[in-house]
Coordinates of C-alpha atoms in Angstrom, one line a residue:
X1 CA -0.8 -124.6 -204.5
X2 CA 0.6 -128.1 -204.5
X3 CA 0.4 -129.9 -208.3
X4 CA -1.3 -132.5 -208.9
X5 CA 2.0 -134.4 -210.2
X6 CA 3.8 -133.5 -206.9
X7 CA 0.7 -135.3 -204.9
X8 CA 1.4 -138.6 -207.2
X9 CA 4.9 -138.5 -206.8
X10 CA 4.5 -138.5 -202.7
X11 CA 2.4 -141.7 -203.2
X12 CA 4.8 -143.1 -204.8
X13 CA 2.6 -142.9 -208.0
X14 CA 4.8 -141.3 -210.2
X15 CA 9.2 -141.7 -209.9
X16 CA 10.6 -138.8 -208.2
X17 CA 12.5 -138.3 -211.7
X18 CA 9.5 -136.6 -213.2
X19 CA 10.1 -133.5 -211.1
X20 CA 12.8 -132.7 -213.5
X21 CA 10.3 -133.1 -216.6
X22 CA 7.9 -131.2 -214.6
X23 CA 9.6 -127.8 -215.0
X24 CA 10.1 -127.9 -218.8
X25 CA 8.2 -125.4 -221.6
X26 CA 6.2 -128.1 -223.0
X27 CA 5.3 -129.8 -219.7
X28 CA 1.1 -131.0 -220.0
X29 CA 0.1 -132.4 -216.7
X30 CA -2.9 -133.9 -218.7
X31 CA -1.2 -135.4 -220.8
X32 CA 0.4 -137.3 -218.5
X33 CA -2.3 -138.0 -216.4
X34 CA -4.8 -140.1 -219.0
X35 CA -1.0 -141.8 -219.8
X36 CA -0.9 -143.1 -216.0
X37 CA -4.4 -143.7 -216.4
X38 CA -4.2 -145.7 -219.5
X39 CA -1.5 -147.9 -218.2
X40 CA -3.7 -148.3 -214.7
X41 CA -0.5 -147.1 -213.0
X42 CA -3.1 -144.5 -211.8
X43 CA -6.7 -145.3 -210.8
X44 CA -9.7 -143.1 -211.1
X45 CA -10.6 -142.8 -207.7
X46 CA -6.8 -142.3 -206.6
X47 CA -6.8 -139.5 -208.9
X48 CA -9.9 -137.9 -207.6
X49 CA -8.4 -138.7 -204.2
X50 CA -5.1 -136.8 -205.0
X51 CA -7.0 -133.8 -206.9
X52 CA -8.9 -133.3 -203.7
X53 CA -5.9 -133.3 -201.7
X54 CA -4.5 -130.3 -204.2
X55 CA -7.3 -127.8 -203.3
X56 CA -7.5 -129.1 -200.0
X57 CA -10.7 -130.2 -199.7
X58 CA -12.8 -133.8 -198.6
X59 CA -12.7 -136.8 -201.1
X60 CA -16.4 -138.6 -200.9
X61 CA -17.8 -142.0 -202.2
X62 CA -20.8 -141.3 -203.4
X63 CA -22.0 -145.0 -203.3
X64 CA -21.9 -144.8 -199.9
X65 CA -22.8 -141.8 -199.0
X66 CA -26.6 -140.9 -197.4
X67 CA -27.1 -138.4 -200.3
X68 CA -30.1 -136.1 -199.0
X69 CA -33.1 -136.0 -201.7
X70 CA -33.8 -132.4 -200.3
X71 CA -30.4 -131.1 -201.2
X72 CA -30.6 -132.4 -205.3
X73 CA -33.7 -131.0 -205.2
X74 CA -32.1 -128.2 -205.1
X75 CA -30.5 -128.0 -208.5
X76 CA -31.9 -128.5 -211.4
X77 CA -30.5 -132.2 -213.3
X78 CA -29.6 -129.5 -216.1
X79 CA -27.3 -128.0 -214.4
X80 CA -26.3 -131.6 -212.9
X81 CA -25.6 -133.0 -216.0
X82 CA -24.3 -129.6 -217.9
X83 CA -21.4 -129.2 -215.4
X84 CA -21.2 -132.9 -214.0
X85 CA -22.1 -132.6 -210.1
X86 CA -24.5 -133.2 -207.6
X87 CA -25.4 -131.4 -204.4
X88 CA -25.7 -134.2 -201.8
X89 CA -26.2 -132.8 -198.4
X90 CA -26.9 -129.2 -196.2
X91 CA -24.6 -128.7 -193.5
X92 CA -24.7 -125.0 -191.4
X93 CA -26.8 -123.5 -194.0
X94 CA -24.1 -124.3 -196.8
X95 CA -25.4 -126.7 -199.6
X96 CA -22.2 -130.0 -200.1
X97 CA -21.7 -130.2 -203.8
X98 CA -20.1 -133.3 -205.2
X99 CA -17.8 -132.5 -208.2
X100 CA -15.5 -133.9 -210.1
X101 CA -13.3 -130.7 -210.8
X102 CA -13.7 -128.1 -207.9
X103 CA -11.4 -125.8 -210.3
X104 CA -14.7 -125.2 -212.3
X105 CA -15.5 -121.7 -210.8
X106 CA -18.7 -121.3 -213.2
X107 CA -20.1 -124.4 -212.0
X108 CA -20.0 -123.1 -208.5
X109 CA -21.4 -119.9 -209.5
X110 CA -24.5 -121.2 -211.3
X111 CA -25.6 -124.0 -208.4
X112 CA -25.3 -120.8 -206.1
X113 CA -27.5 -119.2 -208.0
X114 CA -29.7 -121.9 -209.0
X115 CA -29.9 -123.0 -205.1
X116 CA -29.6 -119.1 -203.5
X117 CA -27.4 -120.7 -200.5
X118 CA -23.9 -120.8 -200.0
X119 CA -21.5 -123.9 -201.5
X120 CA -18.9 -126.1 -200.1
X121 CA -17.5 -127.9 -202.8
X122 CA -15.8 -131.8 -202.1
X123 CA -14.5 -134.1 -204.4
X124 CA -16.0 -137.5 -206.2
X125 CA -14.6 -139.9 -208.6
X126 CA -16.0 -139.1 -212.2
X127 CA -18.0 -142.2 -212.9
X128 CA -19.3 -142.7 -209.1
X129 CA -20.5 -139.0 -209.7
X130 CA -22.0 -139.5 -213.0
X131 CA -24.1 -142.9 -212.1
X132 CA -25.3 -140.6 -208.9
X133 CA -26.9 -138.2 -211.2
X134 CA -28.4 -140.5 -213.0
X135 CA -29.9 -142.2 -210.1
X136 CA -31.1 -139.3 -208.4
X137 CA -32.4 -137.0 -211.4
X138 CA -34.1 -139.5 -213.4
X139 CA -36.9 -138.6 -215.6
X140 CA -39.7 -140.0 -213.5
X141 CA -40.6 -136.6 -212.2
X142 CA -40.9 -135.2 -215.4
X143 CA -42.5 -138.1 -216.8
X144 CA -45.3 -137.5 -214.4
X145 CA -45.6 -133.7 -215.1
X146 CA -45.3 -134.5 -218.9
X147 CA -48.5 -136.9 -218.3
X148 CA -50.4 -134.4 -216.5
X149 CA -50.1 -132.0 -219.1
X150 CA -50.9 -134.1 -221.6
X151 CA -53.8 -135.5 -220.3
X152 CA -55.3 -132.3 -219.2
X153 CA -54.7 -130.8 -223.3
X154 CA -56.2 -134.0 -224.7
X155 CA -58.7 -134.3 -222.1
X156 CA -61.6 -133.7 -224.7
X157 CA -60.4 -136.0 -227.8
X158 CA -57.2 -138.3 -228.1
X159 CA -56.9 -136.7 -231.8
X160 CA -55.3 -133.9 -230.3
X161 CA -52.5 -136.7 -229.1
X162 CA -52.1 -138.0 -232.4
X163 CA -51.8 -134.6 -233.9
X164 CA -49.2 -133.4 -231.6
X165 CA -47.4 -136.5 -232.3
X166 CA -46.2 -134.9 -236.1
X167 CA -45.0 -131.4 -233.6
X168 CA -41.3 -131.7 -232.5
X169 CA -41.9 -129.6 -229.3
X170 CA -45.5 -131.0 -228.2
X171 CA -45.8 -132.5 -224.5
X172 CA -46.2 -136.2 -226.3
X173 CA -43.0 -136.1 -228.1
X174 CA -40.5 -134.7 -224.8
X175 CA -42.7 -137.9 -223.1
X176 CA -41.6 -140.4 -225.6
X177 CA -38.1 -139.2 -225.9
X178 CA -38.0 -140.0 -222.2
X179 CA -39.4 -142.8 -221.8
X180 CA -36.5 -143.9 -224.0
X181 CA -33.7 -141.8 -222.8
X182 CA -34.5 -143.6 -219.2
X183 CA -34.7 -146.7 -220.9
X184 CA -31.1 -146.6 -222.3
X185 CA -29.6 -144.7 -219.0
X186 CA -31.0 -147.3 -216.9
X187 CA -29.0 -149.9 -219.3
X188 CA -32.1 -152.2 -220.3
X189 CA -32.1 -154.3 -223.1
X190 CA -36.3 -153.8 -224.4
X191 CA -38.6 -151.0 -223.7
X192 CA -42.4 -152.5 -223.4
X193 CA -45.6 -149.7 -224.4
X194 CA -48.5 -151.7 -223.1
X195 CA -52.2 -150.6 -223.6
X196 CA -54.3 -151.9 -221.1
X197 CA -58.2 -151.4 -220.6
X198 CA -58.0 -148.2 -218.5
X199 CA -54.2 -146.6 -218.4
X200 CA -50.8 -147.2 -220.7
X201 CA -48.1 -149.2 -218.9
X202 CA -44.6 -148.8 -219.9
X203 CA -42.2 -151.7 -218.5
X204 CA -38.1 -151.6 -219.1
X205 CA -36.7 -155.1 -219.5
X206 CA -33.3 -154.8 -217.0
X207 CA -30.8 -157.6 -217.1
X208 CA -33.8 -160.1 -218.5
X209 CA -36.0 -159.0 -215.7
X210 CA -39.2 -156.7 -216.6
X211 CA -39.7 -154.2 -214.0
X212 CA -42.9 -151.2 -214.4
X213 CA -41.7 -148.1 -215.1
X214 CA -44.5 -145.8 -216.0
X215 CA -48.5 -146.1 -215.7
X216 CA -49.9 -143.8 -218.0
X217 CA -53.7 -142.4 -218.6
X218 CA -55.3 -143.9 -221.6
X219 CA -56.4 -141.1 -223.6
X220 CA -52.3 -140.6 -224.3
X221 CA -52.1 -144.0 -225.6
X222 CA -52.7 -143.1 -229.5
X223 CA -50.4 -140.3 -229.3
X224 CA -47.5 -141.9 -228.2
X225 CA -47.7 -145.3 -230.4
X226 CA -48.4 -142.6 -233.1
X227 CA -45.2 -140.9 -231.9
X228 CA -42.9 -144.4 -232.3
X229 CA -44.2 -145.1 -235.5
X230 CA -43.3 -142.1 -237.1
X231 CA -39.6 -142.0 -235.3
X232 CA -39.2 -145.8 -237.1
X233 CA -40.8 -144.7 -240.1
X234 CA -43.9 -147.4 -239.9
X235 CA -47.3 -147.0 -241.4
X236 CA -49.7 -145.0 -238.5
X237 CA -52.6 -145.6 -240.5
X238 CA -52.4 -149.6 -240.4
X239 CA -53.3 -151.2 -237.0
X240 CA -54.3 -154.0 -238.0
X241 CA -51.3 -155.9 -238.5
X242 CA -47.8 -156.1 -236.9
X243 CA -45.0 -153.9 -238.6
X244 CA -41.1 -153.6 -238.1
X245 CA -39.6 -150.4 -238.3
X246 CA -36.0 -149.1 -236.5
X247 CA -34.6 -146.3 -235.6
X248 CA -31.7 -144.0 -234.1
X249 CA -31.4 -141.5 -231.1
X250 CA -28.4 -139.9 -229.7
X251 CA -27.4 -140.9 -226.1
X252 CA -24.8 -139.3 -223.9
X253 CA -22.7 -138.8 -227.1
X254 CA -23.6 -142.3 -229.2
X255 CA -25.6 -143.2 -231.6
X256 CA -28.1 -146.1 -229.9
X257 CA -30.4 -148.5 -232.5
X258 CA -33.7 -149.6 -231.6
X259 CA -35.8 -151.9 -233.0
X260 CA -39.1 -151.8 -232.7
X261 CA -42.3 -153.8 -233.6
X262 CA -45.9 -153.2 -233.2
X263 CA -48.4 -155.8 -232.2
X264 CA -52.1 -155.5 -232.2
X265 CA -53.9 -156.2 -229.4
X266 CA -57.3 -156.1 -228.0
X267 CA -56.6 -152.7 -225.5
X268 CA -54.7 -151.6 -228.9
X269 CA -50.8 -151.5 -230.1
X270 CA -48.4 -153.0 -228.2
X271 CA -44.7 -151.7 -228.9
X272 CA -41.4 -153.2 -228.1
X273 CA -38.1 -151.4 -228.8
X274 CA -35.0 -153.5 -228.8
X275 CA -31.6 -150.8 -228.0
X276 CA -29.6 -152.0 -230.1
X277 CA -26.2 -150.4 -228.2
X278 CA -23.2 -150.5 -230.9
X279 CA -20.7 -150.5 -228.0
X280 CA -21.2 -154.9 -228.0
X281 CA -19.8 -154.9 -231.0
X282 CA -16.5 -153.7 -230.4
X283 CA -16.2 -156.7 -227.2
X284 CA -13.5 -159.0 -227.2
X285 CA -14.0 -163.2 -226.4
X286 CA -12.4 -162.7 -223.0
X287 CA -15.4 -160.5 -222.1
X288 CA -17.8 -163.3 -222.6
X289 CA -17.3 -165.0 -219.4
X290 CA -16.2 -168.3 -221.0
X291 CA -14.5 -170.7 -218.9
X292 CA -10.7 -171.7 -219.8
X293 CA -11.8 -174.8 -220.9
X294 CA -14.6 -173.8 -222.8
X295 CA -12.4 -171.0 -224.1
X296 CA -9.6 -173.2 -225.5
X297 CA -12.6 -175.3 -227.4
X298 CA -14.4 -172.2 -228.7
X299 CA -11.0 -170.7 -230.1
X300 CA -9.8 -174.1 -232.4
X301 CA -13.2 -173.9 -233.8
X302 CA -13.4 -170.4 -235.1
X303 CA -9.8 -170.3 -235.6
X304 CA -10.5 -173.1 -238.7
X305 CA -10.5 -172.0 -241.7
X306 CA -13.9 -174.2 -242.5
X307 CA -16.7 -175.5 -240.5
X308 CA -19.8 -174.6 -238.7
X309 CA -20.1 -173.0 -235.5
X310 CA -23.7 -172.8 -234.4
X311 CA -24.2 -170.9 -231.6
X312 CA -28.1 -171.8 -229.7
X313 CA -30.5 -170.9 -226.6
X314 CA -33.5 -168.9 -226.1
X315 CA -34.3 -165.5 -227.6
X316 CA -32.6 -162.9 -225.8
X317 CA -30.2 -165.5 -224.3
X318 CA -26.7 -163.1 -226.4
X319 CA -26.3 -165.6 -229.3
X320 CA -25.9 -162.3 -231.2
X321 CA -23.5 -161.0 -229.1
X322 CA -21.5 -164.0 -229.1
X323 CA -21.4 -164.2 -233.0
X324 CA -20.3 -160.4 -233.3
X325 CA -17.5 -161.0 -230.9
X326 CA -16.2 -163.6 -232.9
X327 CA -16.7 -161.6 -236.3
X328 CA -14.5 -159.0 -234.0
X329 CA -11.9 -162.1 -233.6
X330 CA -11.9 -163.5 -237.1
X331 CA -12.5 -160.3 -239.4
X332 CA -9.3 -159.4 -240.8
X333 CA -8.5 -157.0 -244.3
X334 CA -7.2 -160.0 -246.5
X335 CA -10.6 -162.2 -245.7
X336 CA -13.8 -162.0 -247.2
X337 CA -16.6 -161.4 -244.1
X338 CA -20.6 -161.8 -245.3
X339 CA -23.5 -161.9 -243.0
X340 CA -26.8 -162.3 -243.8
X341 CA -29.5 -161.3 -241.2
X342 CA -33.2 -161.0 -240.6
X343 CA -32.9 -157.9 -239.2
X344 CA -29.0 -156.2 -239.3
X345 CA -29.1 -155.6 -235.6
X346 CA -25.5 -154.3 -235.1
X347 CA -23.5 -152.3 -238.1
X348 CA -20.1 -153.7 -237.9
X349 CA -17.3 -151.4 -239.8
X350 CA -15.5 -153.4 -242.5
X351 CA -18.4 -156.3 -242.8
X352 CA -20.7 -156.8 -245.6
X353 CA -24.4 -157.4 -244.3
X354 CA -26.9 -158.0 -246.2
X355 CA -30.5 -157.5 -245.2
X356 CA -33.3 -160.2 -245.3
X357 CA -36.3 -158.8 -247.6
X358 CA -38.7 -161.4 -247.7
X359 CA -41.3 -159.3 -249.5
X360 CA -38.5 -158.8 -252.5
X361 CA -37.4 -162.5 -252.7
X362 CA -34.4 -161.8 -250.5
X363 CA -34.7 -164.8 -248.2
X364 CA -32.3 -166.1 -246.0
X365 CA -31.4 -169.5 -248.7
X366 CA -31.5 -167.3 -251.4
X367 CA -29.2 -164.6 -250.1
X368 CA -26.8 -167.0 -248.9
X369 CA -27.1 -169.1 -252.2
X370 CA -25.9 -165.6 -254.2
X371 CA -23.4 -164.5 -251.3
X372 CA -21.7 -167.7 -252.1
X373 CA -21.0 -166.4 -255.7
X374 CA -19.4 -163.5 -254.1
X375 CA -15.9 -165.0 -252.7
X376 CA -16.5 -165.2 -249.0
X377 CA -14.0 -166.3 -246.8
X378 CA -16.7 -166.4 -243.4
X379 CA -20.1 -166.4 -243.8
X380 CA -22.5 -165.4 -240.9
X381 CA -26.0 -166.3 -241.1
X382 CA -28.7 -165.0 -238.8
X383 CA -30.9 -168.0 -238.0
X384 CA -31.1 -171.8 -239.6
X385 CA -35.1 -171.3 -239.6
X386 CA -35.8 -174.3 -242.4
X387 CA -34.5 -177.3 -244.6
X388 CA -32.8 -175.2 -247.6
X389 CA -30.8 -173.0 -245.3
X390 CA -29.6 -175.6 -243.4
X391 CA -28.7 -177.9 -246.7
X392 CA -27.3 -174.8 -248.4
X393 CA -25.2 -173.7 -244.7
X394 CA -23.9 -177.5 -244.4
X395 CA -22.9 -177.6 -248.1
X396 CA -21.0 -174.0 -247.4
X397 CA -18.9 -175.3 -244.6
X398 CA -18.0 -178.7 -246.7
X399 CA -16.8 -176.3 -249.8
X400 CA -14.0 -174.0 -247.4
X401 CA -16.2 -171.9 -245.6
X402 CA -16.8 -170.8 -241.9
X403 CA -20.2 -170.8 -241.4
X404 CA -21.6 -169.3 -238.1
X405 CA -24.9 -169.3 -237.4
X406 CA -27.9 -169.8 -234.7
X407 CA -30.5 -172.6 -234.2
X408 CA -33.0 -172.7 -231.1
X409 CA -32.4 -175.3 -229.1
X410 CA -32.2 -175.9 -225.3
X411 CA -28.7 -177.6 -225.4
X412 CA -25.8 -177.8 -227.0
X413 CA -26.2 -181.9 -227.8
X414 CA -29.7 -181.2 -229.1
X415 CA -28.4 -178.8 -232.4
X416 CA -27.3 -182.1 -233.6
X417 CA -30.6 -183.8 -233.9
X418 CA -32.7 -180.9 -234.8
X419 CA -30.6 -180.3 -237.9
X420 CA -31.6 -183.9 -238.6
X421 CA -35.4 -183.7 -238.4
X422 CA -34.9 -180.3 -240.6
X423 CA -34.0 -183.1 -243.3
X424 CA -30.8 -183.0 -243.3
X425 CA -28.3 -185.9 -244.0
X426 CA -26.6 -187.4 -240.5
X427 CA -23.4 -188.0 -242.1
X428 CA -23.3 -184.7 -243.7
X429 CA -24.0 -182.9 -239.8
X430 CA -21.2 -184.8 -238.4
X431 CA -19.0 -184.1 -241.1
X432 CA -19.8 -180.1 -241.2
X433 CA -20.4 -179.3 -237.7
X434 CA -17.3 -178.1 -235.7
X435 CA -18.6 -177.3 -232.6
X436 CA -22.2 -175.9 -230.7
X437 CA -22.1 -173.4 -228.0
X438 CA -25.3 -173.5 -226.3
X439 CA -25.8 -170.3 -223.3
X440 CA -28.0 -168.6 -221.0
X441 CA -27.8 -164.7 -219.6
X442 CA -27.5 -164.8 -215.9
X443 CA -28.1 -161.8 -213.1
X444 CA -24.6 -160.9 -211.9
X445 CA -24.2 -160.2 -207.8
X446 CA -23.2 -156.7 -207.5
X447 CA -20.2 -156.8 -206.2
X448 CA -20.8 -154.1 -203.2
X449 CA -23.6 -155.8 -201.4
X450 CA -23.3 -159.2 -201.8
X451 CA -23.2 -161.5 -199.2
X452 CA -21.5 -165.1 -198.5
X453 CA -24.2 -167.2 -196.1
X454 CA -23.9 -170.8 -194.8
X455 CA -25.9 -173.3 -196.9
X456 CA -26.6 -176.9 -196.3
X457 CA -25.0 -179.1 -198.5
X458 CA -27.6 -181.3 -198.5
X459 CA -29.4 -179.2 -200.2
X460 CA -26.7 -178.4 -202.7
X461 CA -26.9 -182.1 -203.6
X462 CA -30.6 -182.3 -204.0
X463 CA -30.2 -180.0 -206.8
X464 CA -27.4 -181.2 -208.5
X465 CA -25.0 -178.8 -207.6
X466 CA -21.4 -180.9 -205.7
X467 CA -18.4 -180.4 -204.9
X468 CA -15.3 -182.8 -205.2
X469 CA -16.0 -185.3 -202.8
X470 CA -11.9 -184.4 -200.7
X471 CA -12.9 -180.8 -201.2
X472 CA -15.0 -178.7 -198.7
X473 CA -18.0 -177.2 -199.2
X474 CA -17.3 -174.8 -201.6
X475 CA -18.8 -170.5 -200.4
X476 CA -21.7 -169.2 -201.2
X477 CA -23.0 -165.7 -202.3
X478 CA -26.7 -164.2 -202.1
X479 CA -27.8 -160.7 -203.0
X480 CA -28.6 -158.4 -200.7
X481 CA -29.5 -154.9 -202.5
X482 CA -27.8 -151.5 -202.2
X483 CA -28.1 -147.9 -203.7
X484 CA -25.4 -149.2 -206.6
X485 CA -27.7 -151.9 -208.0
X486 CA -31.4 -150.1 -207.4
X487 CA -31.7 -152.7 -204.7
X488 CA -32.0 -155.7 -206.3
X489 CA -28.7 -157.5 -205.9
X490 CA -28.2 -157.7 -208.9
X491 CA -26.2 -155.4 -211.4
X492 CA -25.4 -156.5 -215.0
X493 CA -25.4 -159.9 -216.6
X494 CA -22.6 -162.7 -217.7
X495 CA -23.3 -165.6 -219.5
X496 CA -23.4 -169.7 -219.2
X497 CA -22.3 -172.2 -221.7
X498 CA -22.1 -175.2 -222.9
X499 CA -19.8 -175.7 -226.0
X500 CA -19.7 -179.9 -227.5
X501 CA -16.8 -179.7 -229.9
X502 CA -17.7 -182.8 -232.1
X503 CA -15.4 -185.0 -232.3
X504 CA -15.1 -188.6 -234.4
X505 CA -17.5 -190.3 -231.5
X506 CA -20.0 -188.1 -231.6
X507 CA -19.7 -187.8 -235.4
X508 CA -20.6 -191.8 -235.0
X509 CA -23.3 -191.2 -232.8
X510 CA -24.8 -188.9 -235.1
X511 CA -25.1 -191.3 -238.4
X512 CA -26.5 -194.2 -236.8
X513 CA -29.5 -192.0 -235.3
X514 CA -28.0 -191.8 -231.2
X515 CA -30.5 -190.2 -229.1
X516 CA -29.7 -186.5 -227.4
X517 CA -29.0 -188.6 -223.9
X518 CA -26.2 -190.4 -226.0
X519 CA -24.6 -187.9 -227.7
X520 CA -25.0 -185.6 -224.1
X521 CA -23.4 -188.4 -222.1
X522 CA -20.2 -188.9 -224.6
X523 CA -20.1 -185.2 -224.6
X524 CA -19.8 -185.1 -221.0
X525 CA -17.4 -187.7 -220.7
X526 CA -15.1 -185.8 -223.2
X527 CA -14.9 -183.1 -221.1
X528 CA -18.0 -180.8 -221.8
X529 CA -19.1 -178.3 -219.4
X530 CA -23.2 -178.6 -218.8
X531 CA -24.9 -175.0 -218.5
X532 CA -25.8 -175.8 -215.1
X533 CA -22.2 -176.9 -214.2
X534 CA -20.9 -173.6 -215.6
X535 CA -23.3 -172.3 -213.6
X536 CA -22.3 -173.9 -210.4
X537 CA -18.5 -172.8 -211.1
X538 CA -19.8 -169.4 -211.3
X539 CA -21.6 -169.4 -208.4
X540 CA -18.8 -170.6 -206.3
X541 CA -16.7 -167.7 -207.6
X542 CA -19.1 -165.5 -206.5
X543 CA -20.2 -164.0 -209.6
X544 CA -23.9 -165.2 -209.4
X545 CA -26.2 -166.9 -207.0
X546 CA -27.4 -170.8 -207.0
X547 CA -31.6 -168.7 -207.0
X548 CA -30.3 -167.2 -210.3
X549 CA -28.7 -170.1 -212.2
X550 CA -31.9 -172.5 -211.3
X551 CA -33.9 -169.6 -212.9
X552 CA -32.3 -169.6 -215.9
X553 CA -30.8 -172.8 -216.2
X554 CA -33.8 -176.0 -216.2

C-alpha cells in the first residue's frame, strides 16, 4: 500500500527530500502529519482527501451530501459517536459508512453487526463528520421516549417526579441531562424551562435567537426544576422567590459552566441556564471582529498603564467577552490583575476574582474599596450599577490604575452622560475616561449558502446605509439556508462597535454639560465608527446581512 507521506509528496505537499527521512528507525508519520497540519502546510480535508486515496477508496463531503435518514437509523448514535462515523446511504444492499479512519477494522465490525448488512466504507473530513453526527443523532428522539416514559410512571402523582429527581439513573434525570447536552452541542448561549398552563416548553437561545426545542407534559414539570436545582445546589423547598445557583457538566471532553436562575411564575418556576463555555476565555482581540480602525483605538487604550475602559450595550450583547479578551491581552506575571464580579462567570488561570456577596457585605464599592489596598496593577469590575462604584472606579483610574468595567447604555457617546447623572463630577469623567466601546452581537451568513442579490440603492439610502458617492453600489449578501446552518442562514455570531476614544474636545464637551448629539457629532467627526456604520462595512464584506444589522442595530 502506498503511504500516506508518499501521497503528500505527489501533491507537492511535502518536498521530495522527505523520502530519505521516511526510511529511518525512528520515522512517525504522525508526527509529521499534525506538524504539516499545524503549520496549515496541510489542510484537513486534503488530508482526508490523501488518506482516502491510500486505501483506495471515495473521499465524500458530507455537507453536501443527501445523507439518507433510513441509513443512520441504522446505527445506533453510540456507536456513531464511540468510533466517529456515520452510515449515510444503501447502495446494492451494502450500507455507505462515512469515516474518518477506514483503518479502524473494529468499527467496521461493530456497524456490521449493529446494522446486519454488509459495509462499504468512504472517507470524510473529521470535523465535517463529527458536526454530521451531531445533526443527524440528536437527542430529540430520545427526548421524546424519555417523556413518554416519564409521563406514563408519574401518571398518578407528580411526587413520584420529584422523588426520582434525588435517583441518578431515573428517566427525569437522563431527560434533563439532555436537554442540556443538546443545548451545549447545538452551541446556544441560554437554555429556557418554561411552565406553561398545560405542558413544559423548553426553548435554546441560538446565536440571540430563541427557537422551541421541546414541548413537554406537565405532570414532569416539578421533577425536572427539582432536578436543576439540586445539580446548582439551590433550595427545592423555596418557590417562592428567585435563587441563583451554578453548576458544571462535562461536554465532549470540557468542563462547561452554567448559570442558572429560577423565577417564579404563575404556571410555576421558570429556569434559565447561562453555558458559561471556558473556551472564550482563551480568545485573542483579533477574534473580536474589530475593525482596523477601531482596533488601533481599542489597543492605545488598554495598552495605558491608567485609565478607564468601559465597555457598554445590552445584556447578552459580549461585553464580557470583550473584557476577558483584553484581561487575555494585558495579564502578564509581573502585574497585579483583580476583578470583581457579580457573578464570576468565566475562571481565568492566573487572575484573582473576587465574588460579589451581597448578603455578607461584599458589595461591589466595598470589594473594590479593599482590592485597592491589595496592590493591583488592573482592576476589572463587573458592572458600574450606582454612585459609589462609579466615584470609587473614577478615583482608581486617577490614582495609576486600569479600570475596566461595563455600564448599560445604548451608545458609546451616551456612557459619558450617564456617569454624570450617577453624580459624578464632569471634570473628573473627562479626565478618567480613556475610551467607550459600545457593541451589538450580529447573526453571521453562513458562508455555504449565502447569496449576493441586486438591491436598489434607493433603498439603501432610505435607511442610512451609502456608499462613497465615486464608488459603485457596493454587493450585497442574504441568507438562504442549508443543512450546515439548520436552515436558517445564519451560523454563528460576530460583533459591532463603536469605540469614542475621548479626546481634549470631548473632555470639553463633557464639563460644560454638552448634550449626547454633541459629544456623538464631535466623535463622529474625529473619526468614530457608528454601530450601524460598522454594520454597513460588514455587510458589504459579506459577513452579515442589512435584515440582520437593522435588527440589532436601532
Amino acid at each position: 500500500m502506498t503511504t500516506l507521506a508518499e501521497i503528500l509528496i505527489v501533491r507537492g505537499i511535502m518536498p521530495i527530500t522527505s523520502l530519505d527521512a521516511m526510511y529511518a528507525p525512528d520515522y512517525d508519520e504522525d508526527a509529521v502529519v499534525r506538524g504539516l497540519l499545524e503549520q496549515n502546510i496541510l489542510t484537513p480535508t486534503a488530508l482526508a482527501s490523501a488518506r482516502a486515496e491510500q486505501h483506495g477508496l471515495p473521499f465524500v463531503e458530507l455537507l453536501d451530501y443527501p445523507v439518507d435518514h433510513t441509513a443512520v437509523a441504522m446505527v445506533p448514535a453510540a456507536v456513531c459517536r464511540r468510533y466517529e462515523v456515520l452510515p449515510i446511504s444503501v447502495q446494492n444492499d451494502q450500507l455507505i459508512l462515512a469515516m474518518c479512519d477506514p483503518g479502524n477494522v473494529l468499527a467496521l465490525d461493530d456497524v456490521r453487526a449493529s446494522s446486519r448488512m454488509h459495509v462499504r466504507a468512504v472517507v470524510a473530513e473529521r470535523s465535517d463528520l463529527m458536526r454530521a453526527i451531531e445533526r443527524y443523532h440528536r437527542a430529540d428522539g430520545e427526548l421524546s421516549d424519555l417523556q413518554t416514559l416519564i409521563e406514563e410512571e408519574n401518571s398518578a402523582s407528580t411526587d413520584v417526579a420529584v422523588a426520582e429527581a434525588f435517583e441518578d439513573d431515573a428517566p427525569i434525570v437522563r431527560f434533563v441531562n439532555l436537554l442540556i447536552s443538546q443545548g451545549i452541542q447545538d452551541q446556544a448561549s441560554d437554555i429556557h424551562i418554561e411552565p406553561g398552563e398545560f405542558e413544559l416548553t423548553v426553548r435554546y437561545r441560538i446565536d440571540g435567537v430563541l427557537h422551541v426545542m421541546q414541548r413537554a407534559p406537565k405532570n414532569i414539570q416539578n421533577g425536572v426544576i427539582s432536578r436543576l436545582k439540586i445539580m446548582s445546589d439551590i433550595d427545592i423547598a423555596e418557590r417562592r422567590r428567585p435563587q441563583d445557583g451554578r453548576m458544571s457538566v462535562r461536554h465532549g471532553g470540557r468542563q462547561i459552566d452554567l448559570r442558572v436562575a429560577t423565577l417564579p411564575t404563575v404556571w410555576g418556576e421558570k429556569v434559565v441556564m447561562r453555558i458559561l463555555d471556558n473556551s472564550n476565555t482563551s480568545m485573542s482581540l483579533e477574534q473580536l471582529d474589530l475593525s482596523p480602525r477601531n482596533a488601533e483605538v481599542y489597543r492605545r487604550s488598554y495598552s495605558k498603564p491608567y485609565g478607564m475602559i468601559l465597555v457598554t450595550g445590552p445584556t447578552g450583547s459580549g461585553k464580557s467577552t470583550t473584557l476577558y479578551t483584553t484581561l487575555n491581552a494585558v495579564a502578564r506575571p509581573e502585574i497585579n490583575v483583580i476583578t470583581v464580579e457579580d457573578p464570576v462567570e468565566y475562571r481565568m488561570k492566573g487572575i484573582n476574582q473576587v465574588q460579589v456577596n451581597v448578603k455578607a457585605g461584599l458589595t461591589f464599592a466595598s470589594a473594590l474599596r479593599s482590592i485597592l489596598r491589595s496592590d493591583p496593577d488592573v482592576v476589572l469590575l463587573g458592572e458600574i450599577r450606582d454612585h459609589e462604584t462609579a466615584q470609587i472606579a473614577i478615583e482608581a483610574s486617577l490614582t495609576g490604575h486600569l479600570v475596566l468595567s461595563t455600564l448599560h447604555t445604548n451608545d458609546a457617546p451616551s456612557a459619558v452622560i450617564r456617569l454624570t447623572e450617577m453624580g459624578i463630577e464632569p471634570f473628573l469623567v473627562g479626565s478618567a475616561l480613556d475610551s467607550v466601546v459600545a457593541q451589538r452581537l450580529a447573526r453571521r451568513l453562513c458562508e455555504r449558502c449565502r447569496q449576493p442579490y441586486a438591491h436598489d440603492p434607493e433603498d439603501l439610502v432610505r435607511l442610512g446605509f451609502t456608499a462613497e458617492a465615486d464608488q459603485p453600489a457596493p454587493p450585497l449578501w442574504m441568507p438562504v439556508g442549508c443543512s450546515s446552518c439548520s436552515n436558517t442562514g445564519y451560523r454563528g455570531r460576530l460583533a459591532l462597535h463603536e469605540i469614542m476614544s475621548v479626546t481634549e474636545e470631548i473632555e470639553r464637551l463633557t464639563v460644560t454639560h454638552a448634550s449626547t448629539a454633541e459629544i456623538t457629532r464631535t466623535a463622529i467627526e474625529q473619526g468614530m465608527t457608528t454601530l450601524r456604520m460598522d454594520g454597513w462595512q460588514k455587510a458589504m464584506q459579506g459577513q452579515t446581512s442589512i435584515e440582520e444589522i437593522l435588527r440589532v442595530v436601532s
